[in-house]
Amino acid sequence: MYDPLHDKSPGCGEKYPNSYWANTSGVAPENDGKLAQDIDVDVAIIGAGYTGMSCALHLAREHNIKAHVLEANQTSWGCSGRNAGFILKSSGRKSFSTMQKQWGEEVMRGIYQEMSAGVETVNQLIHEGIDCDPQSLGYIKVAHKANKLNELIELAKLQKKMFGYDVEILSKDELSQQYMDDKNAYGAIRYQDGFGLNPLKLAWGYQKLAREAGAKIYCSSPVIDWHKNGQVQQLITPQGIVKAKKVVIATNGYTPKNFNVLVSDRTLPVLSQIIVTEPLTEAQMAACNFLTSNVVMDTRALKYYYRKLPDNRILFGGRGAITGKGAEDPYYAKRLLSVLKSSFPALHSLNIAYAWSGWICMALDDLPHIFQNDTKDVFYSMGYCGAGVSFSVQAGKRLADKVAEKSVPHLPLYDRPLPKFPLAPLRRVGQWGYFHYGKIKDTWF
Ligand SMILES: Cc1cc2nc3c(=O)[nH]c(=O)nc-3n(C[C@H](O)[C@H](O)[C@H](O)COP(=O)(O)OP(=O)(O)OC[C@H]3O[C@@H](n4cnc5c(N)ncnc54)[C@H](O)[C@@H]3O)c2cc1C
């Protein structure tokens, strides 16, 4: 598998991974094909995931700028077409209480507003007619140990106080009787407003809206080289050169090695693995009391997440291999299946129907950053740390504001670059160490 820390290109025209989404979402809508000649443009966007397409959509609708999006493979071939489809009011990994301590009440609230606006924008765009199978509202955060339930209850109280957030507390019995009988759960808290959807259909919906607004989306058009000639950025693709006044890097965890100095050594791509099972029978669902289609995540440092899909399959996710070379080793999918079965022993005979993985994009400070170079002709947004389905849309909108020279809120999200990783060549060693620390923490503390 393509490994962003080793490879200089994610490929050209690669097919979607053999995921549940790619196999069940129907036919991809039309795009603008492969770039086949040289073009001069005001704005070029590299990467047709949620970030790139949201930026293109908002540039067209709000600033009358018709951007040209260059995608190496297919629309949303990266994370956006292969994620778990959890829509949550959060991004990055930094908690709101840490933000409050570090930056104060006003900044913390500003960031919360931006993350909430991401969910609102996703909902508005879905209401414009994107058919992406949204499921029932609710996000359940499960305590994987008894002491973690106390921490969750404290979190629920804090969020109620800080944001008036209506967070329900569920004992182990309430959870198993009303939602699902997860044997690894010691209780949970439940937010009323998260939900699951089909992420690939969402991406295809954005593509349609962006093209209707005037943006062009070229697939099979990787940027394989990049120079600046005077005031003009020159992006080299296999069959055409794009001369652009401004460039947006929207490649997130799929950013190739040494792609651009502005983002080099500032992210850590980490594999997240998903399995989707065969559909559960009525008897299997009854044995697990699997009543809910809410999205579920646990309190582990190395998190597991799951949801019941509209056709009664279970999507189950967690960490994957460390390198691209190991990504397709069936060990990682089997490990997820065994954790799923430890939560629901009645599913002992259940099989995996689909398994795939993708590169999430970690930032050193656990926060996404939307930033630009000093000459304000190269912009980027990345570092969602595995939580970008909703916020990437807000980030794309803010990128569009920046490209159009409009102001954005003064927040660490928008005012600061991604910090550089110290000892960047050793990032994977650090990741390996963190995985070991996480295993010990999750087992013993
Ligand atoms: C397994 C998995 C599960 C996840 N689950 C969730 C979830 O449930 N909820 C949530 O909020 N977040 C989740 N995420 C994270 C979320 O999917 C991402 O944060 C989000 O999709 C990022 O979108 P993006 O547009 O920034 O990047 P991407 O969607 O990764 O798009 C980047 C694109 O850039 C292209 N590209 C790279 N280099 C070049 C080049 N040189 N030239 C042209 N194109 C190039 C790539 O081909 C790719 O299509 C998950 C991620 C993974 C991997």
mmCIF file of C-alpha atoms and ligand atoms in Angstrom, residues 2 8-10 46-53 70-88 90 221-224 250-256 259 270-274 305 318 356-361 381-382 384-392, ligand 1:
data_model
loop_
_atom_site.group_PDB
_atom_site.id
_atom_site.type_symbol
_atom_site.label_atom_id
_atom_site.label_comp_id
_atom_site.label_asym_id
_atom_site.label_seq_id
_atom_site.Cartn_x
_atom_site.Cartn_y
_atom_site.Cartn_z
ATOM 1 C CA TYR A 2 1.064 3.594 -0.674
ATOM 2 C CA LYS A 8 6.590 10.310 -3.649
ATOM 3 C CA SER A 9 3.162 9.774 -5.197
ATOM 4 C CA PRO A 10 -0.109 8.096 -4.192
ATOM 5 C CA ILE A 46 -4.506 19.409 -4.713
ATOM 6 C CA GLY A 47 -6.637 16.519 -3.380
ATOM 7 C CA ALA A 48 -10.342 15.818 -3.953
ATOM 8 C CA GLY A 49 -11.323 14.759 -0.439
ATOM 9 C CA TYR A 50 -13.788 16.644 1.753
ATOM 10 C CA THR A 51 -11.263 19.452 2.423
ATOM 11 C CA GLY A 52 -10.459 20.088 -1.229
ATOM 12 C CA MET A 53 -14.045 19.840 -2.424
ATOM 13 C CA LEU A 70 -6.403 17.884 -9.045
ATOM 14 C CA GLU A 71 -6.864 14.391 -7.636
ATOM 15 C CA ALA A 72 -4.249 11.656 -8.117
ATOM 16 C CA ASN A 73 -6.756 8.781 -8.132
ATOM 17 C CA GLN A 74 -10.558 8.921 -7.730
ATOM 18 C CA THR A 75 -12.713 11.502 -5.956
ATOM 19 C CA SER A 76 -12.165 10.895 -2.245
ATOM 20 C CA TRP A 77 -9.856 7.964 -2.825
ATOM 21 C CA GLY A 78 -8.076 8.923 0.442
ATOM 22 C CA CYS A 79 -9.665 9.067 3.894
ATOM 23 C CA SER A 80 -12.871 10.722 2.720
ATOM 24 C CA GLY A 81 -14.030 7.669 0.782
ATOM 25 C CA ARG A 82 -12.949 5.057 3.307
ATOM 26 C CA ASN A 83 -13.721 6.366 6.814
ATOM 27 C CA ALA A 84 -16.278 5.128 9.359
ATOM 28 C CA GLY A 85 -18.755 7.939 8.638
ATOM 29 C CA PHE A 86 -19.069 9.258 12.214
ATOM 30 C CA ILE A 87 -20.306 12.860 12.231
ATOM 31 C CA LEU A 88 -19.133 14.378 15.523
ATOM 32 C CA SER A 90 -15.007 17.532 17.307
ATOM 33 C CA SER A 221 -4.142 13.768 -12.257
ATOM 34 C CA PRO A 222 -1.446 13.524 -9.565
ATOM 35 C CA VAL A 223 0.823 16.476 -8.935
ATOM 36 C CA ILE A 224 4.208 14.804 -9.419
ATOM 37 C CA ALA A 250 -5.682 19.358 0.635
ATOM 38 C CA THR A 251 -3.833 16.047 0.805
ATOM 39 C CA ASN A 252 -3.976 15.485 4.610
ATOM 40 C CA GLY A 253 -2.724 11.985 5.621
ATOM 41 C CA TYR A 254 -1.999 11.148 1.951
ATOM 42 C CA THR A 255 0.538 13.991 1.485
ATOM 43 C CA PRO A 256 3.505 12.403 -0.361
ATOM 44 C CA PHE A 259 5.790 17.244 -1.251
ATOM 45 C CA VAL A 270 -1.176 6.605 10.957
ATOM 46 C CA LEU A 271 -3.160 3.647 9.608
ATOM 47 C CA SER A 272 -6.697 3.152 10.880
ATOM 48 C CA GLN A 273 -8.236 -0.242 10.033
ATOM 49 C CA ILE A 274 -11.904 -1.066 9.465
ATOM 50 C CA TYR A 305 -15.237 2.353 17.326
ATOM 51 C CA GLY A 318 -9.283 0.512 15.406
ATOM 52 C CA TRP A 356 -9.546 -2.032 4.479
ATOM 53 C CA SER A 357 -7.452 0.721 6.029
ATOM 54 C CA GLY A 358 -6.520 4.351 5.496
ATOM 55 C CA TRP A 359 -4.025 7.002 6.609
ATOM 56 C CA ILE A 360 -5.306 9.396 9.239
ATOM 57 C CA CYS A 361 -3.218 12.519 9.779
ATOM 58 C CA SER A 381 -5.492 22.358 5.966
ATOM 59 C CA MET A 382 -4.547 19.098 7.659
ATOM 60 C CA TYR A 384 -7.591 16.210 11.814
ATOM 61 C CA CYS A 385 -6.158 13.242 13.799
ATOM 62 C CA GLY A 386 -8.803 10.789 12.545
ATOM 63 C CA ALA A 387 -11.759 13.090 13.234
ATOM 64 C CA GLY A 388 -12.334 15.144 10.110
ATOM 65 C CA VAL A 389 -15.566 14.088 8.424
ATOM 66 C CA SER A 390 -17.429 17.149 9.665
ATOM 67 C CA PHE A 391 -14.656 19.630 10.533
ATOM 68 C CA SER A 392 -12.874 19.253 7.161
HETATM 69 C C1 LIG B 1 -10.254 4.209 8.515
HETATM 70 C C2 LIG B 1 -10.623 5.646 8.813
HETATM 71 C C3 LIG B 1 -11.762 5.917 9.572
HETATM 72 C C4 LIG B 1 -12.105 7.245 9.848
HETATM 73 N N1 LIG B 1 -13.293 7.496 10.488
HETATM 74 C C5 LIG B 1 -13.671 8.769 10.725
HETATM 75 C C6 LIG B 1 -14.947 9.046 11.314
HETATM 76 O O1 LIG B 1 -15.763 8.152 11.506
HETATM 77 N N2 LIG B 1 -15.249 10.343 11.609
HETATM 78 C C7 LIG B 1 -14.367 11.353 11.355
HETATM 79 O O2 LIG B 1 -14.676 12.513 11.670
HETATM 80 N N3 LIG B 1 -13.193 11.132 10.725
HETATM 81 C C8 LIG B 1 -12.835 9.864 10.391
HETATM 82 N N4 LIG B 1 -11.662 9.628 9.712
HETATM 83 C C9 LIG B 1 -10.861 10.785 9.261
HETATM 84 C C10 LIG B 1 -11.503 11.498 8.060
HETATM 85 O O3 LIG B 1 -11.874 10.539 7.089
HETATM 86 C C11 LIG B 1 -10.499 12.504 7.476
HETATM 87 O O4 LIG B 1 -10.141 13.439 8.489
HETATM 88 C C12 LIG B 1 -11.041 13.296 6.292
HETATM 89 O O5 LIG B 1 -11.649 12.454 5.348
HETATM 90 C C13 LIG B 1 -9.899 14.087 5.654
HETATM 91 O O6 LIG B 1 -10.321 14.575 4.400
HETATM 92 P P1 LIG B 1 -9.294 15.316 3.449
HETATM 93 O O7 LIG B 1 -10.050 15.799 2.296
HETATM 94 O O8 LIG B 1 -8.519 16.339 4.212
HETATM 95 O O9 LIG B 1 -8.217 14.201 3.022
HETATM 96 P P2 LIG B 1 -8.404 12.898 2.122
HETATM 97 O O10 LIG B 1 -9.806 12.485 2.030
HETATM 98 O O11 LIG B 1 -7.426 11.888 2.615
HETATM 99 O O12 LIG B 1 -7.994 13.377 0.670
HETATM 100 C C14 LIG B 1 -6.677 13.621 0.284
HETATM 101 C C15 LIG B 1 -6.589 13.323 -1.212
HETATM 102 O O13 LIG B 1 -5.369 13.876 -1.717
HETATM 103 C C16 LIG B 1 -4.978 13.079 -2.803
HETATM 104 N N5 LIG B 1 -3.557 13.336 -3.107
HETATM 105 C C17 LIG B 1 -2.490 13.093 -2.326
HETATM 106 N N6 LIG B 1 -1.362 13.477 -2.956
HETATM 107 C C18 LIG B 1 -1.742 13.977 -4.156
HETATM 108 C C19 LIG B 1 -1.019 14.523 -5.255
HETATM 109 N N7 LIG B 1 0.319 14.634 -5.248
HETATM 110 N N8 LIG B 1 -1.714 14.948 -6.338
HETATM 111 C C20 LIG B 1 -3.058 14.867 -6.362
HETATM 112 N N9 LIG B 1 -3.798 14.341 -5.355
HETATM 113 C C21 LIG B 1 -3.125 13.900 -4.262
HETATM 114 C C22 LIG B 1 -5.247 11.661 -2.329
HETATM 115 O O14 LIG B 1 -5.344 10.748 -3.398
HETATM 116 C C23 LIG B 1 -6.542 11.823 -1.550
HETATM 117 O O15 LIG B 1 -7.676 11.459 -2.306
HETATM 118 C C24 LIG B 1 -11.279 8.316 9.409
HETATM 119 C C25 LIG B 1 -10.144 8.028 8.645
HETATM 120 C C26 LIG B 1 -9.815 6.710 8.338
HETATM 121 C C27 LIG B 1 -8.602 6.421 7.508
#
